[in-house]
mmCIF file of C-alpha atoms in Angstrom:
data_model
loop_
_atom_site.group_PDB
_atom_site.id
_atom_site.type_symbol
_atom_site.label_atom_id
_atom_site.label_comp_id
_atom_site.label_asym_id
_atom_site.label_seq_id
_atom_site.Cartn_x
_atom_site.Cartn_y
_atom_site.Cartn_z
ATOM 1 C CA MET A 102 -44.779 5.250 -0.834
ATOM 2 C CA ALA A 103 -45.830 4.021 -4.309
ATOM 3 C CA LYS A 104 -49.089 6.028 -4.108
ATOM 4 C CA GLU A 105 -47.176 9.133 -3.031
ATOM 5 C CA ALA A 106 -44.776 8.681 -5.967
ATOM 6 C CA GLU A 107 -47.687 8.275 -8.380
ATOM 7 C CA GLY A 108 -49.354 11.371 -6.937
ATOM 8 C CA GLN A 109 -46.164 13.392 -7.287
ATOM 9 C CA GLU A 110 -45.697 12.154 -10.865
ATOM 10 C CA GLY A 111 -49.270 13.177 -11.671
ATOM 11 C CA LYS A 112 -48.673 16.664 -10.309
ATOM 12 C CA GLU A 113 -45.541 16.990 -12.442
ATOM 13 C CA ARG A 114 -47.458 15.904 -15.533
ATOM 14 C CA LEU A 115 -50.116 18.517 -14.742
ATOM 15 C CA LEU A 116 -47.517 21.230 -14.316
ATOM 16 C CA LEU A 117 -45.853 20.263 -17.573
ATOM 17 C CA HIS A 118 -49.137 20.396 -19.489
ATOM 18 C CA PRO A 119 -48.970 23.268 -22.005
ATOM 19 C CA MET A 120 -52.173 24.941 -20.830
ATOM 20 C CA ALA A 121 -50.881 25.136 -17.276
ATOM 21 C CA SER A 122 -48.544 27.980 -18.230
ATOM 22 C CA LEU A 123 -51.144 30.053 -20.097
ATOM 23 C CA PRO A 124 -52.521 33.172 -18.424
ATOM 24 C CA GLU A 125 -56.166 32.884 -17.483
ATOM 25 C CA ASP A 126 -57.406 35.156 -20.246
ATOM 26 C CA LEU A 127 -55.658 33.031 -22.910
ATOM 27 C CA ARG A 128 -56.595 29.756 -21.230
ATOM 28 C CA ALA A 129 -60.255 30.719 -21.280
ATOM 29 C CA CYS A 130 -60.248 31.202 -25.045
ATOM 30 C CA GLN A 131 -58.490 27.958 -25.968
ATOM 31 C CA GLY A 132 -59.945 26.107 -28.958
ATOM 32 C CA THR A 133 -59.992 22.556 -30.137
ATOM 33 C CA SER A 134 -57.848 23.299 -33.194
ATOM 34 C CA PRO A 135 -55.237 25.977 -32.458
ATOM 35 C CA LYS A 136 -52.875 25.259 -35.344
ATOM 36 C CA PRO A 137 -54.486 27.501 -37.985
ATOM 37 C CA LEU A 138 -54.745 30.478 -35.611
ATOM 38 C CA LEU A 139 -51.630 32.355 -36.692
ATOM 39 C CA PRO A 140 -52.242 32.260 -40.469
ATOM 40 C CA ASP A 141 -55.967 32.963 -40.017
ATOM 41 C CA GLN A 142 -55.485 35.991 -37.787
ATOM 42 C CA ARG A 143 -52.667 37.308 -39.941
ATOM 43 C CA ALA A 144 -54.829 36.834 -43.057
ATOM 44 C CA VAL A 145 -57.676 38.808 -41.443
ATOM 45 C CA GLY A 146 -55.179 41.543 -40.607
ATOM 46 C CA LEU A 147 -53.993 41.600 -44.211
ATOM 47 C CA VAL A 148 -57.532 41.945 -45.554
ATOM 48 C CA LEU A 149 -58.305 44.804 -43.166
ATOM 49 C CA GLY A 150 -54.986 46.526 -43.795
ATOM 50 C CA HIS A 151 -54.712 46.039 -47.558
ATOM 51 C CA PRO A 152 -56.670 49.202 -48.517
ATOM 52 C CA PHE A 153 -54.210 51.243 -46.414
ATOM 53 C CA ASP A 154 -51.333 49.472 -48.163
ATOM 54 C CA THR A 155 -52.743 50.185 -51.630
ATOM 55 C CA ILE A 156 -53.066 53.902 -50.892
ATOM 56 C CA LYS A 157 -49.568 53.926 -49.392
ATOM 57 C CA VAL A 158 -48.018 52.254 -52.453
ATOM 58 C CA ARG A 159 -49.734 54.670 -54.851
ATOM 59 C CA LEU A 160 -48.591 57.702 -52.862
ATOM 60 C CA GLN A 161 -45.017 56.365 -52.871
ATOM 61 C CA THR A 162 -44.833 55.584 -56.589
ATOM 62 C CA GLN A 163 -47.174 58.076 -58.295
ATOM 63 C CA ASN A 164 -47.142 61.873 -58.242
ATOM 64 C CA THR A 165 -50.743 62.349 -59.345
ATOM 65 C CA TYR A 166 -52.215 62.599 -55.847
ATOM 66 C CA GLN A 167 -52.223 65.596 -53.499
ATOM 67 C CA GLY A 168 -52.436 63.478 -50.338
ATOM 68 C CA ILE A 169 -54.108 60.555 -48.620
ATOM 69 C CA VAL A 170 -57.685 61.852 -48.928
ATOM 70 C CA ASP A 171 -57.231 62.783 -52.586
ATOM 71 C CA CYS A 172 -55.854 59.309 -53.359
ATOM 72 C CA ILE A 173 -58.753 57.608 -51.559
ATOM 73 C CA LEU A 174 -61.378 59.694 -53.369
ATOM 74 C CA LYS A 175 -59.829 59.243 -56.822
ATOM 75 C CA THR A 176 -59.388 55.511 -56.315
ATOM 76 C CA TYR A 177 -62.978 55.042 -55.199
ATOM 77 C CA ARG A 178 -64.395 57.317 -57.912
ATOM 78 C CA HIS A 179 -62.454 55.643 -60.721
ATOM 79 C CA GLU A 180 -62.217 52.018 -59.550
ATOM 80 C CA SER A 181 -64.890 51.639 -56.825
ATOM 81 C CA VAL A 182 -64.191 49.585 -53.696
ATOM 82 C CA ARG A 183 -62.354 46.911 -55.707
ATOM 83 C CA GLY A 184 -59.540 49.339 -56.372
ATOM 84 C CA PHE A 185 -58.467 49.227 -52.729
ATOM 85 C CA PHE A 186 -58.035 45.444 -52.809
ATOM 86 C CA LYS A 187 -55.934 45.049 -55.943
ATOM 87 C CA GLY A 188 -52.985 42.693 -55.534
ATOM 88 C CA MET A 189 -54.304 41.102 -52.344
ATOM 89 C CA SER A 190 -54.426 37.448 -53.447
ATOM 90 C CA PHE A 191 -50.673 36.743 -53.402
ATOM 91 C CA PRO A 192 -50.102 38.237 -49.905
ATOM 92 C CA ILE A 193 -52.993 36.118 -48.600
ATOM 93 C CA ALA A 194 -51.586 32.992 -50.268
ATOM 94 C CA SER A 195 -48.056 33.609 -48.951
ATOM 95 C CA VAL A 196 -48.843 34.799 -45.418
ATOM 96 C CA ALA A 197 -48.338 31.387 -43.811
ATOM 97 C CA LEU A 198 -44.971 30.864 -45.538
ATOM 98 C CA VAL A 199 -43.658 34.348 -44.807
ATOM 99 C CA ASN A 200 -44.611 34.288 -41.121
ATOM 100 C CA SER A 201 -43.374 30.736 -40.661
ATOM 101 C CA VAL A 202 -39.972 31.792 -42.012
ATOM 102 C CA LEU A 203 -39.805 34.966 -39.910
ATOM 103 C CA PHE A 204 -40.946 33.598 -36.539
ATOM 104 C CA GLY A 205 -39.382 30.158 -37.072
ATOM 105 C CA VAL A 206 -35.948 31.581 -37.905
ATOM 106 C CA TYR A 207 -36.216 34.120 -35.078
ATOM 107 C CA SER A 208 -37.087 31.501 -32.451
ATOM 108 C CA ASN A 209 -34.473 29.004 -33.608
ATOM 109 C CA THR A 210 -31.728 31.614 -33.934
ATOM 110 C CA LEU A 211 -32.496 32.857 -30.427
ATOM 111 C CA LEU A 212 -32.424 29.253 -29.196
ATOM 112 C CA ALA A 213 -28.997 28.750 -30.806
ATOM 113 C CA LEU A 214 -27.647 31.996 -29.311
ATOM 114 C CA THR A 215 -28.985 31.540 -25.772
ATOM 115 C CA ALA A 216 -29.541 27.773 -25.397
ATOM 116 C CA THR A 217 -32.857 28.529 -23.674
ATOM 117 C CA SER A 218 -36.299 27.509 -24.905
ATOM 118 C CA HIS A 219 -39.201 29.955 -25.198
ATOM 119 C CA HIS A 220 -40.776 29.186 -21.806
ATOM 120 C CA GLU A 221 -37.366 29.502 -20.078
ATOM 121 C CA ARG A 222 -36.776 32.996 -21.465
ATOM 122 C CA ARG A 223 -39.183 34.607 -18.998
ATOM 123 C CA ALA A 224 -36.999 33.446 -16.101
ATOM 124 C CA GLN A 225 -33.731 33.984 -18.027
ATOM 125 C CA PRO A 226 -34.361 36.853 -20.485
ATOM 126 C CA PRO A 227 -31.948 36.913 -23.450
ATOM 127 C CA SER A 228 -29.886 40.031 -24.062
ATOM 128 C CA TYR A 229 -31.243 42.640 -26.438
ATOM 129 C CA THR A 230 -28.187 42.044 -28.623
ATOM 130 C CA ASN A 231 -29.186 38.408 -29.129
ATOM 131 C CA ILE A 232 -32.816 39.395 -29.764
ATOM 132 C CA PHE A 233 -31.698 41.950 -32.354
ATOM 133 C CA ILE A 234 -29.421 39.441 -34.129
ATOM 134 C CA ALA A 235 -32.184 36.808 -34.194
ATOM 135 C CA GLY A 236 -34.696 39.349 -35.539
ATOM 136 C CA CYS A 237 -32.278 40.545 -38.237
ATOM 137 C CA THR A 238 -31.643 36.944 -39.306
ATOM 138 C CA GLY A 239 -35.365 36.289 -39.603
ATOM 139 C CA GLY A 240 -35.850 39.539 -41.523
ATOM 140 C CA LEU A 241 -33.064 38.722 -43.968
ATOM 141 C CA LEU A 242 -34.470 35.320 -44.894
ATOM 142 C CA GLN A 243 -38.048 36.588 -44.952
ATOM 143 C CA ALA A 244 -37.084 39.306 -47.439
ATOM 144 C CA TYR A 245 -35.868 36.772 -50.005
ATOM 145 C CA CYS A 246 -39.022 34.677 -49.618
ATOM 146 C CA LEU A 247 -41.213 37.778 -49.822
ATOM 147 C CA ALA A 248 -39.545 39.578 -52.753
ATOM 148 C CA PRO A 249 -41.421 38.041 -55.750
ATOM 149 C CA PHE A 250 -44.813 38.122 -53.969
ATOM 150 C CA ASP A 251 -44.283 41.733 -52.919
ATOM 151 C CA LEU A 252 -43.256 42.857 -56.407
ATOM 152 C CA ILE A 253 -46.375 41.322 -57.983
ATOM 153 C CA LYS A 254 -48.541 42.950 -55.298
ATOM 154 C CA VAL A 255 -47.047 46.394 -55.949
ATOM 155 C CA ARG A 256 -47.414 46.080 -59.735
ATOM 156 C CA LEU A 257 -51.097 45.132 -59.390
ATOM 157 C CA GLN A 258 -51.790 47.856 -56.823
ATOM 158 C CA ASN A 259 -50.486 50.478 -59.240
ATOM 159 C CA GLN A 260 -52.933 49.510 -61.982
ATOM 160 C CA THR A 261 -55.518 52.279 -61.922
ATOM 161 C CA GLU A 262 -57.668 50.966 -64.762
ATOM 162 C CA PRO A 263 -61.056 49.613 -63.693
ATOM 163 C CA ARG A 264 -61.343 45.877 -64.257
ATOM 164 C CA MET A 265 -64.561 46.191 -66.295
ATOM 165 C CA GLN A 266 -64.603 49.219 -68.568
ATOM 166 C CA ILE A 267 -66.341 49.036 -71.950
ATOM 167 C CA GLY A 268 -64.305 50.800 -74.609
ATOM 168 C CA GLY A 269 -61.589 51.755 -72.128
ATOM 169 C CA SER A 270 -57.962 50.717 -71.844
ATOM 170 C CA GLU A 271 -57.375 47.264 -70.432
ATOM 171 C CA PRO A 272 -55.039 46.748 -67.493
ATOM 172 C CA ARG A 273 -51.547 45.516 -68.324
ATOM 173 C CA TYR A 274 -51.919 42.518 -65.988
ATOM 174 C CA ARG A 275 -55.083 40.412 -65.774
ATOM 175 C CA GLY A 276 -54.176 38.955 -62.370
ATOM 176 C CA PRO A 277 -51.256 37.784 -60.213
ATOM 177 C CA VAL A 278 -50.377 34.709 -62.294
ATOM 178 C CA HIS A 279 -50.518 36.684 -65.550
ATOM 179 C CA CYS A 280 -48.401 39.362 -63.877
ATOM 180 C CA ALA A 281 -45.739 36.817 -62.845
ATOM 181 C CA VAL A 282 -45.665 35.210 -66.310
ATOM 182 C CA SER A 283 -45.440 38.613 -68.022
ATOM 183 C CA ILE A 284 -42.543 39.726 -65.817
ATOM 184 C CA LEU A 285 -40.667 36.479 -66.475
ATOM 185 C CA ARG A 286 -41.194 36.838 -70.218
ATOM 186 C CA GLU A 287 -40.356 40.552 -70.474
ATOM 187 C CA GLU A 288 -37.759 41.071 -67.724
ATOM 188 C CA GLY A 289 -36.417 37.588 -67.034
ATOM 189 C CA PRO A 290 -36.199 35.799 -63.641
ATOM 190 C CA GLN A 291 -34.280 38.729 -62.166
ATOM 191 C CA GLY A 292 -37.337 40.884 -62.823
ATOM 192 C CA LEU A 293 -39.194 39.125 -60.008
ATOM 193 C CA PHE A 294 -36.460 40.244 -57.606
ATOM 194 C CA ARG A 295 -36.370 43.884 -58.690
ATOM 195 C CA GLY A 296 -36.058 46.045 -55.581
ATOM 196 C CA SER A 297 -34.993 43.078 -53.434
ATOM 197 C CA TRP A 298 -31.890 44.852 -52.087
ATOM 198 C CA ALA A 299 -34.045 47.704 -50.823
ATOM 199 C CA LEU A 300 -36.412 45.102 -49.338
ATOM 200 C CA VAL A 301 -33.502 43.410 -47.533
ATOM 201 C CA LEU A 302 -32.284 46.753 -46.188
ATOM 202 C CA ARG A 303 -35.847 47.557 -45.105
ATOM 203 C CA ASP A 304 -36.552 44.288 -43.311
ATOM 204 C CA THR A 305 -33.206 43.188 -41.851
ATOM 205 C CA PRO A 306 -32.498 45.930 -39.265
ATOM 206 C CA THR A 307 -36.125 46.938 -38.726
ATOM 207 C CA LEU A 308 -37.238 43.420 -37.811
ATOM 208 C CA GLY A 309 -34.368 43.272 -35.334
ATOM 209 C CA MET A 310 -35.784 46.458 -33.786
ATOM 210 C CA TYR A 311 -39.288 44.966 -34.093
ATOM 211 C CA PHE A 312 -38.479 42.048 -31.791
ATOM 212 C CA VAL A 313 -36.356 44.154 -29.424
ATOM 213 C CA THR A 314 -39.278 46.563 -28.943
ATOM 214 C CA TYR A 315 -41.733 43.719 -28.387
ATOM 215 C CA GLU A 316 -39.560 41.781 -25.932
ATOM 216 C CA GLY A 317 -38.563 44.983 -24.116
ATOM 217 C CA LEU A 318 -42.159 46.101 -23.547
ATOM 218 C CA CYS A 319 -43.228 42.611 -22.462
ATOM 219 C CA HIS A 320 -40.335 42.444 -19.992
ATOM 220 C CA GLN A 321 -41.088 45.940 -18.681
ATOM 221 C CA TYR A 322 -44.766 45.302 -17.926
ATOM 222 C CA THR A 323 -44.713 41.628 -16.879
ATOM 223 C CA PRO A 324 -43.901 40.465 -13.321
ATOM 224 C CA GLU A 325 -40.598 38.581 -13.151
ATOM 225 C CA GLY A 326 -40.866 34.905 -14.055
ATOM 226 C CA GLN A 327 -44.433 35.166 -15.385
ATOM 227 C CA ASN A 328 -45.851 35.095 -18.886
ATOM 228 C CA PRO A 329 -47.183 38.388 -20.287
ATOM 229 C CA SER A 330 -50.949 38.856 -20.262
ATOM 230 C CA SER A 331 -52.948 39.078 -23.474
ATOM 231 C CA ALA A 332 -53.287 42.856 -23.020
ATOM 232 C CA THR A 333 -49.515 43.221 -22.648
ATOM 233 C CA VAL A 334 -48.882 41.098 -25.749
ATOM 234 C CA LEU A 335 -51.381 43.116 -27.798
ATOM 235 C CA VAL A 336 -49.966 46.495 -26.747
ATOM 236 C CA ALA A 337 -46.328 45.400 -27.087
ATOM 237 C CA GLY A 338 -46.971 43.836 -30.495
ATOM 238 C CA GLY A 339 -48.824 46.907 -31.736
ATOM 239 C CA PHE A 340 -46.121 49.363 -30.672
ATOM 240 C CA ALA A 341 -43.415 47.053 -32.044
ATOM 241 C CA GLY A 342 -45.170 47.240 -35.414
ATOM 242 C CA ILE A 343 -45.353 51.037 -35.321
ATOM 243 C CA ALA A 344 -41.700 51.409 -34.285
ATOM 244 C CA SER A 345 -40.482 49.101 -37.044
ATOM 245 C CA TRP A 346 -42.533 50.797 -39.772
ATOM 246 C CA ILE A 347 -41.375 54.284 -38.780
ATOM 247 C CA THR A 348 -37.769 53.217 -39.361
ATOM 248 C CA ALA A 349 -38.630 51.084 -42.422
ATOM 249 C CA THR A 350 -40.567 53.683 -44.430
ATOM 250 C CA PRO A 351 -37.587 55.353 -46.229
ATOM 251 C CA PHE A 352 -36.411 52.039 -47.700
ATOM 252 C CA ASP A 353 -40.039 51.051 -48.276
ATOM 253 C CA VAL A 354 -40.393 54.052 -50.619
ATOM 254 C CA ILE A 355 -37.227 53.121 -52.529
ATOM 255 C CA LYS A 356 -38.286 49.475 -52.683
ATOM 256 C CA SER A 357 -41.665 50.356 -54.213
ATOM 257 C CA ARG A 358 -40.104 52.685 -56.788
ATOM 258 C CA MET A 359 -37.496 50.111 -57.780
ATOM 259 C CA GLN A 360 -40.219 47.478 -58.179
ATOM 260 C CA MET A 361 -42.126 49.730 -60.579
ATOM 261 C CA ASP A 362 -38.970 50.586 -62.501
ATOM 262 C CA GLY A 363 -38.720 48.570 -65.692
ATOM 263 C CA LEU A 364 -42.445 48.599 -66.319
ATOM 264 C CA LYS A 365 -42.064 51.319 -68.972
ATOM 265 C CA GLY A 366 -38.313 51.369 -69.459
ATOM 266 C CA ARG A 367 -35.534 51.713 -66.917
ATOM 267 C CA LYS A 368 -35.601 55.018 -65.042
ATOM 268 C CA TYR A 369 -33.015 54.266 -62.335
ATOM 269 C CA ARG A 370 -29.519 52.811 -62.722
ATOM 270 C CA GLY A 371 -29.750 51.232 -59.281
ATOM 271 C CA MET A 372 -30.890 51.726 -55.708
ATOM 272 C CA LEU A 373 -28.502 54.630 -54.969
ATOM 273 C CA ASP A 374 -29.543 56.386 -58.176
ATOM 274 C CA CYS A 375 -33.192 55.939 -57.164
ATOM 275 C CA MET A 376 -32.489 57.520 -53.769
ATOM 276 C CA ALA A 377 -30.536 60.431 -55.256
ATOM 277 C CA SER A 378 -33.046 61.079 -58.034
ATOM 278 C CA SER A 379 -36.030 60.938 -55.649
ATOM 279 C CA PHE A 380 -34.342 63.327 -53.211
ATOM 280 C CA ARG A 381 -33.321 65.736 -55.982
ATOM 281 C CA GLN A 382 -36.828 65.912 -57.448
ATOM 282 C CA GLU A 383 -39.011 65.782 -54.311
ATOM 283 C CA GLY A 384 -36.840 66.661 -51.327
ATOM 284 C CA ILE A 385 -36.334 64.845 -48.019
ATOM 285 C CA GLY A 386 -40.078 64.359 -47.522
ATOM 286 C CA VAL A 387 -40.181 61.753 -50.278
ATOM 287 C CA PHE A 388 -38.598 59.192 -47.946
ATOM 288 C CA PHE A 389 -41.498 59.462 -45.502
ATOM 289 C CA LYS A 390 -44.387 59.028 -47.917
ATOM 290 C CA GLY A 391 -46.866 56.538 -46.510
ATOM 291 C CA MET A 392 -45.525 56.629 -42.942
ATOM 292 C CA THR A 393 -48.906 57.642 -41.495
ATOM 293 C CA LEU A 394 -50.677 54.783 -43.279
ATOM 294 C CA ASN A 395 -47.948 52.298 -42.345
ATOM 295 C CA SER A 396 -48.291 53.235 -38.679
ATOM 296 C CA ALA A 397 -52.108 53.155 -38.756
ATOM 297 C CA ARG A 398 -52.280 49.575 -40.013
ATOM 298 C CA ALA A 399 -49.211 48.380 -38.082
ATOM 299 C CA PHE A 400 -50.796 48.399 -34.614
ATOM 300 C CA PRO A 401 -53.804 46.077 -35.115
ATOM 301 C CA VAL A 402 -52.045 43.732 -37.564
ATOM 302 C CA ASN A 403 -48.956 43.183 -35.402
ATOM 303 C CA ALA A 404 -50.912 43.055 -32.148
ATOM 304 C CA ALA A 405 -52.935 40.126 -33.523
ATOM 305 C CA THR A 406 -49.818 38.479 -34.955
ATOM 306 C CA PHE A 407 -47.928 38.452 -31.646
ATOM 307 C CA LEU A 408 -50.964 37.287 -29.676
ATOM 308 C CA SER A 409 -51.262 34.309 -32.032
ATOM 309 C CA TYR A 410 -47.503 33.671 -31.885
ATOM 310 C CA GLU A 411 -47.401 33.580 -28.083
ATOM 311 C CA TYR A 412 -50.542 31.466 -27.876
ATOM 312 C CA LEU A 413 -49.216 28.815 -30.250
ATOM 313 C CA LEU A 414 -45.790 28.666 -28.608
ATOM 314 C CA ARG A 415 -47.362 28.017 -25.217
ATOM 315 C CA LEU A 416 -49.651 25.330 -26.614
ATOM 316 C CA TRP A 417 -46.904 23.458 -28.439
ATOM 317 C CA ARG A 418 -43.971 23.693 -26.034
#
């Protein structure tokens, strides 16, 4: 009887081992040090997607380009390849913090709303209302953490002067730290949070939709009670990214314009004035500038992010 009890206890320990719940394709690629996976993969996604983001920001805030191709050619001709990677250092440095806030708040809010842990949610899926609320909560807090980093990134991306140009005009900011110090000195602490309301309105509802889309697709294409496969996670994460950016782009345009406001005097009296002025001067199409680029980089970046997220949750539960 004692041997049978020990054998049963051993089986239970085996079943409770984190790797026991991983699908075979994820189990086969397990590593000895999984903890850095999420920041590393997200950082790689940022590096690959940053040129798209730079072109998108310039199209949203400057009227000197005739389209995506024209912006790419002028940037390369005037600034070489380096021009596409301006402002990248702060996003890379803050990626771990920003994603920890977003996914940590989302998971814990969903836990508080449903009283079910991550591995129990496959058997007892939470309602889409709870998923949306948890995603909105994560988006709200992420926006406040992201605001200063995002503003510095946008300011640096809009500098079109080549870094090394003999006899030419020097860029206003020599780097991210100099940019932050200059904004604090010239615009005060509130200057670092310029455009933050538009950022909150961009991220709060769209990240709720982001997680609803992801969880909905995973639930749709995963057998009941099982964990989604790596392919399902990648596809669901990619389409969740596209769906969220399609809805986020109008406020993304306003956010970028508000962040650049104040650089050479105040142009807008506030967010509503920015929206009205942009619409009056450029029509309804202004609110969709950069949507193609946002969607193009959203799929691979968010697919990798969700694969890392699911992998880590299953290892650490």
